[in-house]
PDB file of C-alpha atoms and ligand atoms in Angstrom:
ATOM      1  CA  MET A   1      90.884 248.433  39.450  1.00 39.00           C
ATOM      2  CA  THR A   2      92.010 249.267  35.947  1.00 39.00           C
ATOM      3  CA  ASP A   3      90.139 250.738  33.068  1.00 41.00           C
ATOM      4  CA  SER A   4      91.662 248.313  30.558  1.00 41.00           C
ATOM      5  CA  LYS A   5      88.631 245.994  30.716  1.00 41.00           C
ATOM      6  CA  PRO A   6      86.851 245.501  27.367  1.00 39.00           C
ATOM      7  CA  THR A   7      83.728 247.563  27.072  1.00 40.00           C
ATOM      8  CA  LYS A   8      80.447 245.719  27.402  1.00 40.00           C
ATOM      9  CA  ASP A   9      79.818 246.312  23.725  1.00 44.00           C
ATOM     10  CA  SER A  10      83.039 244.762  22.465  1.00 43.00           C
ATOM     11  CA  SER A  11      82.601 241.666  24.638  1.00 43.00           C
ATOM     12  CA  ILE A  12      79.163 241.139  23.105  1.00 43.00           C
ATOM     13  CA  ALA A  13      80.683 241.423  19.643  1.00 44.00           C
ATOM     14  CA  ASP A  14      83.141 238.667  20.511  1.00 46.00           C
ATOM     15  CA  THR A  15      80.675 236.134  21.835  1.00 57.00           C
ATOM     16  CA  ALA A  16      77.557 236.849  19.788  1.00 75.00           C
ATOM     17  CA  TRP A  17      76.832 234.657  16.829  1.00 91.00           C
ATOM     18  CA  ILE A  18      74.600 237.194  15.141  1.00 96.00           C
ATOM     19  CA  ARG A  19      74.480 240.784  16.355  1.00 97.00           C
ATOM     20  CA  THR A  20      72.972 243.910  14.924  1.00 97.00           C
ATOM     21  CA  SER A  21      73.628 247.447  16.015  1.00 97.00           C
ATOM     22  CA  LYS A  22      71.155 250.233  15.220  1.00 98.00           C
ATOM     23  CA  LEU A  23      70.163 248.329  12.098  1.00 98.00           C
ATOM     24  CA  SER A  24      67.916 250.337   9.777  1.00 98.00           C
ATOM     25  CA  ARG A  25      66.529 249.958   6.284  1.00 98.00           C
ATOM     26  CA  HIS A  26      64.581 252.884   4.906  1.00 97.00           C
ATOM     27  CA  TYR A  27      62.912 253.081   1.527  1.00 95.00           C
ATOM     28  CA  VAL A  28      62.249 256.377  -0.153  1.00 91.00           C
ATOM     29  CA  ARG A  29      59.210 256.494  -2.429  1.00 86.00           C
ATOM     30  CA  GLY A  30      58.742 260.060  -3.668  1.00 88.00           C
ATOM     31  CA  PRO A  31      58.058 262.287  -0.665  1.00 89.00           C
ATOM     32  CA  GLN A  32      57.417 259.278   1.548  1.00 91.00           C
ATOM     33  CA  GLU A  33      60.020 257.460   3.604  1.00 92.00           C
ATOM     34  CA  VAL A  34      59.197 253.958   4.820  1.00 94.00           C
ATOM     35  CA  ARG A  35      61.201 252.917   7.868  1.00 96.00           C
ATOM     36  CA  ALA A  36      60.970 249.201   7.177  1.00 97.00           C
ATOM     37  CA  LEU A  37      63.557 248.597   9.874  1.00 98.00           C
ATOM     38  CA  ASP A  38      64.291 251.283  12.401  1.00 97.00           C
ATOM     39  CA  GLY A  39      67.324 250.990  14.689  1.00 97.00           C
ATOM     40  CA  VAL A  40      67.241 247.324  15.648  1.00 98.00           C
ATOM     41  CA  ASP A  41      69.729 246.075  18.262  1.00 97.00           C
ATOM     42  CA  LEU A  42      69.621 242.314  18.427  1.00 97.00           C
ATOM     43  CA  THR A  43      71.944 239.592  19.674  1.00 96.00           C
ATOM     44  CA  ILE A  44      71.447 235.927  18.849  1.00 97.00           C
ATOM     45  CA  SER A  45      73.699 233.262  20.316  1.00 95.00           C
ATOM     46  CA  HIS A  46      74.908 230.128  18.613  1.00 93.00           C
ATOM     47  CA  GLY A  47      72.279 227.368  18.735  1.00 94.00           C
ATOM     48  CA  GLU A  48      69.301 229.576  19.557  1.00 96.00           C
ATOM     49  CA  PHE A  49      65.848 229.041  18.044  1.00 97.00           C
ATOM     50  CA  VAL A  50      64.275 232.459  17.648  1.00 97.00           C
ATOM     51  CA  ALA A  51      60.820 233.184  16.268  1.00 97.00           C
ATOM     52  CA  VAL A  52      60.123 236.634  14.840  1.00 98.00           C
ATOM     53  CA  VAL A  53      56.478 237.671  14.928  1.00 97.00           C
ATOM     54  CA  GLY A  54      54.611 240.881  14.175  1.00 96.00           C
ATOM     55  CA  SER A  55      51.907 242.294  11.979  1.00 94.00           C
ATOM     56  CA  SER A  56      52.163 242.487   8.205  1.00 95.00           C
ATOM     57  CA  GLY A  57      54.596 245.239   7.183  1.00 95.00           C
ATOM     58  CA  SER A  58      56.368 245.341  10.550  1.00 97.00           C
ATOM     59  CA  GLY A  59      59.777 244.603   8.996  1.00 97.00           C
ATOM     60  CA  LYS A  60      60.241 240.860   9.555  1.00 97.00           C
ATOM     61  CA  SER A  61      61.282 239.937   5.999  1.00 96.00           C
ATOM     62  CA  THR A  62      63.420 243.078   5.788  1.00 97.00           C
ATOM     63  CA  LEU A  63      65.319 241.963   8.896  1.00 98.00           C
ATOM     64  CA  LEU A  64      65.814 238.425   7.581  1.00 97.00           C
ATOM     65  CA  ASN A  65      66.987 239.608   4.157  1.00 96.00           C
ATOM     66  CA  LEU A  66      69.546 241.916   5.772  1.00 97.00           C
ATOM     67  CA  LEU A  67      70.852 239.169   8.075  1.00 98.00           C
ATOM     68  CA  ALA A  68      71.159 236.862   5.079  1.00 97.00           C
ATOM     69  CA  GLY A  69      73.254 239.441   3.227  1.00 96.00           C
ATOM     70  CA  LEU A  70      70.661 239.832   0.479  1.00 95.00           C
ATOM     71  CA  ASP A  71      70.055 243.496   1.196  1.00 95.00           C
ATOM     72  CA  THR A  72      72.201 246.341   2.523  1.00 95.00           C
ATOM     73  CA  PRO A  73      71.311 248.420   5.579  1.00 97.00           C
ATOM     74  CA  THR A  74      70.625 252.136   5.254  1.00 97.00           C
ATOM     75  CA  GLU A  75      72.308 252.549   8.637  1.00 97.00           C
ATOM     76  CA  GLY A  76      73.754 250.318  11.308  1.00 98.00           C
ATOM     77  CA  GLN A  77      75.763 247.131  11.307  1.00 97.00           C
ATOM     78  CA  ILE A  78      75.440 243.363  11.286  1.00 97.00           C
ATOM     79  CA  PHE A  79      78.100 241.143  12.822  1.00 96.00           C
ATOM     80  CA  ILE A  80      78.308 237.433  12.092  1.00 95.00           C
ATOM     81  CA  ALA A  81      80.607 235.745  14.617  1.00 92.00           C
ATOM     82  CA  GLY A  82      82.194 239.137  15.237  1.00 91.00           C
ATOM     83  CA  GLU A  83      82.826 239.885  11.555  1.00 93.00           C
ATOM     84  CA  GLU A  84      80.945 242.787  10.032  1.00 95.00           C
ATOM     85  CA  LEU A  85      78.812 241.563   7.138  1.00 96.00           C
ATOM     86  CA  ASN A  86      79.113 244.859   5.303  1.00 93.00           C
ATOM     87  CA  THR A  87      82.892 244.458   5.058  1.00 94.00           C
ATOM     88  CA  PHE A  88      82.714 240.992   3.465  1.00 95.00           C
ATOM     89  CA  SER A  89      84.336 240.755   0.048  1.00 95.00           C
ATOM     90  CA  ARG A  90      82.114 239.492  -2.777  1.00 94.00           C
ATOM     91  CA  LYS A  91      83.732 236.089  -2.477  1.00 93.00           C
ATOM     92  CA  ARG A  92      83.278 235.933   1.303  1.00 94.00           C
ATOM     93  CA  LEU A  93      79.658 237.041   0.964  1.00 95.00           C
ATOM     94  CA  SER A  94      78.895 234.326  -1.588  1.00 93.00           C
ATOM     95  CA  ARG A  95      80.545 231.788   0.680  1.00 92.00           C
ATOM     96  CA  TYR A  96      78.441 233.022   3.612  1.00 95.00           C
ATOM     97  CA  ARG A  97      75.278 232.681   1.563  1.00 94.00           C
ATOM     98  CA  ALA A  98      76.171 229.414  -0.118  1.00 93.00           C
ATOM     99  CA  GLU A  99      77.719 227.535   2.780  1.00 92.00           C
ATOM    100  CA  GLN A 100      76.955 229.046   6.162  1.00 94.00           C
ATOM    101  CA  ILE A 101      73.293 229.910   5.874  1.00 96.00           C
ATOM    102  CA  GLY A 102      70.131 228.369   4.502  1.00 96.00           C
ATOM    103  CA  MET A 103      67.297 230.673   3.514  1.00 95.00           C
ATOM    104  CA  VAL A 104      63.629 229.921   3.032  1.00 94.00           C
ATOM    105  CA  PHE A 105      61.957 232.832   1.275  1.00 91.00           C
ATOM    106  CA  GLN A 106      58.403 233.874   1.942  1.00 87.00           C
ATOM    107  CA  SER A 107      57.781 233.558  -1.811  1.00 88.00           C
ATOM    108  CA  PHE A 108      59.817 230.300  -2.151  1.00 91.00           C
ATOM    109  CA  ASN A 109      62.037 231.584  -5.039  1.00 92.00           C
ATOM    110  CA  LEU A 110      62.207 228.205  -6.740  1.00 96.00           C
ATOM    111  CA  ILE A 111      63.671 227.993 -10.240  1.00 97.00           C
ATOM    112  CA  SER A 112      60.705 227.338 -12.512  1.00 97.00           C
ATOM    113  CA  HIS A 113      62.480 225.340 -15.224  1.00 97.00           C
ATOM    114  CA  LYS A 114      64.057 222.954 -12.737  1.00 97.00           C
ATOM    115  CA  THR A 115      62.368 219.980 -11.073  1.00 97.00           C
ATOM    116  CA  ALA A 116      61.932 219.726  -7.297  1.00 97.00           C
ATOM    117  CA  GLN A 117      65.031 217.562  -7.042  1.00 97.00           C
ATOM    118  CA  GLU A 118      67.113 219.841  -9.291  1.00 97.00           C
ATOM    119  CA  ASN A 119      66.053 222.860  -7.225  1.00 97.00           C
ATOM    120  CA  VAL A 120      67.336 221.189  -4.066  1.00 97.00           C
ATOM    121  CA  GLU A 121      70.555 220.137  -5.826  1.00 96.00           C
ATOM    122  CA  THR A 122      71.374 223.774  -6.636  1.00 95.00           C
ATOM    123  CA  ALA A 123      72.136 224.293  -2.930  1.00 95.00           C
ATOM    124  CA  LEU A 124      75.054 221.867  -3.243  1.00 94.00           C
ATOM    125  CA  TYR A 125      76.686 223.367  -6.328  1.00 91.00           C
ATOM    126  CA  PHE A 126      79.047 225.518  -4.278  1.00 83.00           C
ATOM    127  CA  ASN A 127      81.264 222.716  -3.036  1.00 75.00           C
ATOM    128  CA  GLU A 128      82.843 219.661  -4.527  1.00 79.00           C
ATOM    129  CA  THR A 129      79.858 217.382  -3.852  1.00 86.00           C
ATOM    130  CA  PRO A 130      79.815 214.915  -6.772  1.00 92.00           C
ATOM    131  CA  LYS A 131      76.663 214.875  -8.870  1.00 93.00           C
ATOM    132  CA  SER A 132      75.594 211.414  -7.659  1.00 95.00           C
ATOM    133  CA  GLU A 133      75.916 212.552  -4.033  1.00 95.00           C
ATOM    134  CA  ARG A 134      73.984 215.756  -4.737  1.00 96.00           C
ATOM    135  CA  ARG A 135      71.158 213.702  -6.185  1.00 97.00           C
ATOM    136  CA  LYS A 136      71.173 211.275  -3.271  1.00 97.00           C
ATOM    137  CA  LEU A 137      71.188 213.983  -0.592  1.00 97.00           C
ATOM    138  CA  SER A 138      68.474 215.967  -2.373  1.00 97.00           C
ATOM    139  CA  ARG A 139      66.243 212.917  -2.752  1.00 98.00           C
ATOM    140  CA  GLU A 140      66.698 212.011   0.889  1.00 97.00           C
ATOM    141  CA  MET A 141      65.859 215.508   2.079  1.00 96.00           C
ATOM    142  CA  LEU A 142      62.780 215.720  -0.147  1.00 97.00           C
ATOM    143  CA  SER A 143      61.662 212.309   1.106  1.00 96.00           C
ATOM    144  CA  ARG A 144      62.044 213.448   4.729  1.00 92.00           C
ATOM    145  CA  LEU A 145      59.732 216.299   3.824  1.00 92.00           C
ATOM    146  CA  GLY A 146      57.158 213.928   2.328  1.00 92.00           C
ATOM    147  CA  LEU A 147      57.933 214.666  -1.300  1.00 96.00           C
ATOM    148  CA  ALA A 148      59.408 211.342  -2.463  1.00 97.00           C
ATOM    149  CA  GLU A 149      56.687 211.137  -5.101  1.00 97.00           C
ATOM    150  CA  ARG A 150      57.269 214.657  -6.399  1.00 97.00           C
ATOM    151  CA  LEU A 151      60.986 214.655  -7.238  1.00 97.00           C
ATOM    152  CA  ASP A 152      60.448 215.256 -10.954  1.00 98.00           C
ATOM    153  CA  HIS A 153      57.707 217.861 -10.683  1.00 98.00           C
ATOM    154  CA  HIS A 154      58.414 221.444 -11.679  1.00 97.00           C
ATOM    155  CA  PRO A 155      57.286 224.182  -9.263  1.00 97.00           C
ATOM    156  CA  ALA A 156      54.247 225.011 -11.421  1.00 97.00           C
ATOM    157  CA  ASP A 157      53.065 221.408 -10.971  1.00 97.00           C
ATOM    158  CA  LEU A 158      53.351 221.509  -7.186  1.00 96.00           C
ATOM    159  CA  SER A 159      50.918 222.876  -4.625  1.00 92.00           C
ATOM    160  CA  GLY A 160      51.901 225.917  -2.547  1.00 89.00           C
ATOM    161  CA  GLY A 161      52.652 223.736   0.461  1.00 89.00           C
ATOM    162  CA  GLU A 162      54.752 221.372  -1.658  1.00 93.00           C
ATOM    163  CA  GLN A 163      56.754 224.271  -3.115  1.00 94.00           C
ATOM    164  CA  GLN A 164      57.328 225.507   0.395  1.00 92.00           C
ATOM    165  CA  ARG A 165      58.725 222.138   1.420  1.00 94.00           C
ATOM    166  CA  VAL A 166      61.026 222.073  -1.640  1.00 96.00           C
ATOM    167  CA  ALA A 167      62.313 225.501  -0.568  1.00 95.00           C
ATOM    168  CA  LEU A 168      62.914 224.162   2.938  1.00 94.00           C
ATOM    169  CA  ALA A 169      64.699 221.089   1.558  1.00 96.00           C
ATOM    170  CA  ARG A 170      66.933 223.368  -0.514  1.00 96.00           C
ATOM    171  CA  ALA A 171      67.818 225.400   2.586  1.00 96.00           C
ATOM    172  CA  LEU A 172      68.527 222.388   4.801  1.00 95.00           C
ATOM    173  CA  VAL A 173      70.245 219.965   2.418  1.00 96.00           C
ATOM    174  CA  LYS A 174      73.579 221.740   2.788  1.00 94.00           C
ATOM    175  CA  ASN A 175      73.495 221.524   6.591  1.00 93.00           C
ATOM    176  CA  PRO A 176      73.793 225.256   7.202  1.00 95.00           C
ATOM    177  CA  GLN A 177      75.048 226.802  10.442  1.00 95.00           C
ATOM    178  CA  ILE A 178      72.146 229.240  10.427  1.00 96.00           C
ATOM    179  CA  LEU A 179      68.666 228.780   8.981  1.00 97.00           C
ATOM    180  CA  PHE A 180      66.686 231.902   8.143  1.00 97.00           C
ATOM    181  CA  ALA A 181      63.123 230.849   7.423  1.00 96.00           C
ATOM    182  CA  ASP A 182      60.452 233.333   6.381  1.00 96.00           C
ATOM    183  CA  GLU A 183      57.038 231.805   7.104  1.00 94.00           C
ATOM    184  CA  PRO A 184      58.228 228.234   6.433  1.00 92.00           C
ATOM    185  CA  THR A 185      54.792 226.821   7.196  1.00 91.00           C
ATOM    186  CA  GLY A 186      52.635 229.638   5.862  1.00 88.00           C
ATOM    187  CA  ASN A 187      51.055 227.412   3.212  1.00 85.00           C
ATOM    188  CA  LEU A 188      50.915 224.151   5.100  1.00 86.00           C
ATOM    189  CA  ASP A 189      48.117 222.247   6.782  1.00 88.00           C
ATOM    190  CA  ARG A 190      48.279 221.201  10.429  1.00 88.00           C
ATOM    191  CA  GLU A 191      49.853 217.841   9.777  1.00 86.00           C
ATOM    192  CA  ASN A 192      52.628 219.215   7.582  1.00 85.00           C
ATOM    193  CA  THR A 193      53.203 222.107   9.960  1.00 90.00           C
ATOM    194  CA  ALA A 194      53.738 219.621  12.785  1.00 89.00           C
ATOM    195  CA  ALA A 195      56.167 217.628  10.631  1.00 86.00           C
ATOM    196  CA  ILE A 196      58.154 220.738   9.665  1.00 88.00           C
ATOM    197  CA  SER A 197      58.141 221.947  13.241  1.00 90.00           C
ATOM    198  CA  ALA A 198      59.605 218.619  14.423  1.00 89.00           C
ATOM    199  CA  MET A 199      62.213 218.798  11.699  1.00 88.00           C
ATOM    200  CA  LEU A 200      63.254 222.353  12.534  1.00 93.00           C
ATOM    201  CA  LYS A 201      63.577 221.395  16.191  1.00 93.00           C
ATOM    202  CA  SER A 202      65.727 218.432  15.301  1.00 91.00           C
ATOM    203  CA  PHE A 203      68.044 220.549  13.138  1.00 92.00           C
ATOM    204  CA  ASN A 204      68.249 223.057  15.967  1.00 95.00           C
ATOM    205  CA  GLN A 205      69.107 220.296  18.441  1.00 95.00           C
ATOM    206  CA  ASN A 206      71.938 219.351  16.125  1.00 93.00           C
ATOM    207  CA  GLY A 207      73.386 222.840  16.450  1.00 93.00           C
ATOM    208  CA  VAL A 208      71.723 224.836  13.659  1.00 95.00           C
ATOM    209  CA  THR A 209      70.787 228.343  14.783  1.00 96.00           C
ATOM    210  CA  VAL A 210      67.237 229.023  13.581  1.00 97.00           C
ATOM    211  CA  VAL A 211      65.649 232.405  12.993  1.00 98.00           C
ATOM    212  CA  MET A 212      62.080 231.872  11.854  1.00 97.00           C
ATOM    213  CA  VAL A 213      59.472 234.445  10.898  1.00 97.00           C
ATOM    214  CA  THR A 214      55.960 233.199  11.518  1.00 94.00           C
ATOM    215  CA  HIS A 215      52.387 234.345  11.918  1.00 90.00           C
ATOM    216  CA  ASP A 216      51.612 231.093  13.698  1.00 90.00           C
ATOM    217  CA  SER A 217      51.856 231.776  17.423  1.00 89.00           C
ATOM    218  CA  GLU A 218      51.336 228.109  18.258  1.00 89.00           C
ATOM    219  CA  LEU A 219      54.319 227.201  16.073  1.00 91.00           C
ATOM    220  CA  ALA A 220      56.407 229.945  17.670  1.00 93.00           C
ATOM    221  CA  ASN A 221      55.465 228.770  21.153  1.00 92.00           C
ATOM    222  CA  THR A 222      56.145 225.103  20.531  1.00 90.00           C
ATOM    223  CA  CYS A 223      59.417 225.482  18.584  1.00 92.00           C
ATOM    224  CA  ALA A 224      61.224 228.599  19.602  1.00 96.00           C
ATOM    225  CA  ARG A 225      62.971 229.306  22.879  1.00 94.00           C
ATOM    226  CA  ARG A 226      62.712 233.014  22.286  1.00 97.00           C
ATOM    227  CA  ILE A 227      60.070 235.155  20.593  1.00 97.00           C
ATOM    228  CA  ILE A 228      60.852 238.569  19.200  1.00 97.00           C
ATOM    229  CA  SER A 229      57.917 240.707  18.284  1.00 97.00           C
ATOM    230  CA  MET A 230      58.213 243.582  15.823  1.00 97.00           C
ATOM    231  CA  ASP A 231      56.112 246.631  15.115  1.00 97.00           C
ATOM    232  CA  TYR A 232      56.840 249.526  12.762  1.00 97.00           C
ATOM    233  CA  GLY A 233      60.395 248.328  12.128  1.00 98.00           C
ATOM    234  CA  LYS A 234      61.311 248.038  15.803  1.00 98.00           C
ATOM    235  CA  ILE A 235      61.584 245.187  18.273  1.00 98.00           C
ATOM    236  CA  VAL A 236      58.846 245.725  20.822  1.00 97.00           C
ATOM    237  CA  THR A 237      59.179 242.591  22.939  1.00 97.00           C
ATOM    238  CA  ASP A 238      61.825 239.903  23.256  1.00 97.00           C
ATOM    239  CA  VAL A 239      60.797 237.047  25.555  1.00 95.00           C
ATOM    240  CA  ALA A 240      61.888 233.528  26.418  1.00 93.00           C
ATOM    241  CA  THR A 241      59.309 230.755  25.941  1.00 90.00           C
ATOM    242  CA  ASP A 242      59.015 227.717  28.171  1.00 81.00           C
ATOM    243  CA  VAL A 243      60.352 225.410  25.456  1.00 79.00           C
ATOM    244  CA  ASP A 244      63.254 223.705  27.198  1.00 66.00           C
ATOM    245  CA  ALA A 245      66.850 223.867  26.064  1.00 48.00           C
ATOM    246  CA  GLY A 246      66.431 220.569  24.248  1.00 46.00           C
ATOM    247  CA  GLY A 247      63.944 222.258  21.971  1.00 42.00           C
ATOM    248  CA  ALA A 248      60.960 220.084  22.987  1.00 41.00           C
ATOM    249  CA  LYS A 249      58.017 221.249  24.987  1.00 40.00           C
TER     250      LYS A 249
HETATM  251  N1  ATP B   1      61.281 247.611  -1.967  1.00 52.75           N
HETATM  252  C1  ATP B   1      60.513 248.300  -1.141  1.00 52.75           C
HETATM  253  N2  ATP B   1      60.179 249.588  -1.380  1.00 52.75           N
HETATM  254  C2  ATP B   1      59.430 250.310  -0.534  1.00 52.75           C
HETATM  255  N3  ATP B   1      58.910 249.823   0.618  1.00 52.75           N
HETATM  256  C3  ATP B   1      59.183 248.536   0.906  1.00 52.75           C
HETATM  257  C4  ATP B   1      59.980 247.712   0.049  1.00 52.75           C
HETATM  258  N4  ATP B   1      60.093 246.475   0.626  1.00 52.75           N
HETATM  259  C5  ATP B   1      59.376 246.536   1.768  1.00 52.75           C
HETATM  260  N5  ATP B   1      58.844 247.767   1.940  1.00 52.75           N
HETATM  261  C6  ATP B   1      58.002 248.214   3.068  1.00 52.75           C
HETATM  262  O1  ATP B   1      58.705 247.940   4.251  1.00 52.75           O
HETATM  263  C7  ATP B   1      57.815 247.522   5.285  1.00 52.75           C
HETATM  264  C8  ATP B   1      58.301 246.215   5.878  1.00 52.75           C
HETATM  265  O2  ATP B   1      58.179 245.195   4.897  1.00 52.75           O
HETATM  266  P1  ATP B   1      58.463 243.672   5.228  1.00 52.75           P
HETATM  267  O3  ATP B   1      58.364 242.923   3.940  1.00 52.75           O
HETATM  268  O4  ATP B   1      59.725 243.559   5.980  1.00 52.75           O
HETATM  269  O5  ATP B   1      57.243 243.310   6.194  1.00 52.75           O
HETATM  270  P2  ATP B   1      56.857 241.927   6.886  1.00 52.75           P
HETATM  271  O6  ATP B   1      56.862 242.156   8.350  1.00 52.75           O
HETATM  272  O7  ATP B   1      57.722 240.845   6.353  1.00 52.75           O
HETATM  273  O8  ATP B   1      55.339 241.731   6.412  1.00 52.75           O
HETATM  274  P3  ATP B   1      54.528 240.391   6.002  1.00 52.75           P
HETATM  275  O9  ATP B   1      54.121 239.737   7.288  1.00 52.75           O
HETATM  276  O10 ATP B   1      53.359 240.919   5.255  1.00 52.75           O
HETATM  277  O11 ATP B   1      55.404 239.538   5.156  1.00 52.75           O
HETATM  278  C9  ATP B   1      56.429 247.442   4.640  1.00 52.75           C
HETATM  279  O12 ATP B   1      55.716 248.577   5.011  1.00 52.75           O
HETATM  280  C10 ATP B   1      56.722 247.408   3.165  1.00 52.75           C
HETATM  281  O13 ATP B   1      55.682 248.024   2.447  1.00 52.75           O
HETATM  282 MG1   MG B   2      57.348 239.202   5.163  1.00 52.75          MG
END
């Protein structure tokens, strides 16, 4: 028996795809401090499909924004494949955001002066994808999401559900390793929700790790293999669903 074995903690850091340690994000507003995220320890393996649920204000978007490198923790750390996000150079961070992850924002964040197709194309600017290929891939992705007839519409001329699907197309067109999706079906009807759910499962089956915030417990139960529930900035439950490893119920 030797004591040269790696500690439990360092072995997790080596194998985890996404790991947080005591992750916190506090906001100070005058005398008031909001603990939007309060000491979250979370490990997500490669290829998982995780749903994050919880009441409004419980810290779900805060968590996603931190994991996506769009916000900086007040305390704690985030490791992506063992590398600490906070130590990424500017260049490495832009590469992480542009190439490795896709993000669907709760508020869509589409560029208003660009058409649906142009919005999706922006996701492919980072690499050498030729313009013709960018257009082709963007059209195909929008068509898969039922928007073949809306390619030239600007966000203001699209419904909420259509804008949401453009945002999803923009996140998925680059084939990210990780998809962070904040309420990706929040504005969709049943039929479109089912279509998006099938699409997310299929991306996940092809190896994309999915972390999805949702208020829709049916969606969480039919898509995700693991449901994390948050309250007051903390994880209160973390349970496996009975969705099988293939991602289908
Ligand atoms: N910039 C900010 N300044 C101060 N407080 C903030 C800020 N951003 C978020 N908060 C607070 O942090 C808490 C968590 O917010 P967050 O957006 O993560 O909640 P959420 O779980 O995504 O809620 P919802 O389901 O409504 O989207 C909330 O109480 C919110 O008011
Ligand atoms: Mg939110």
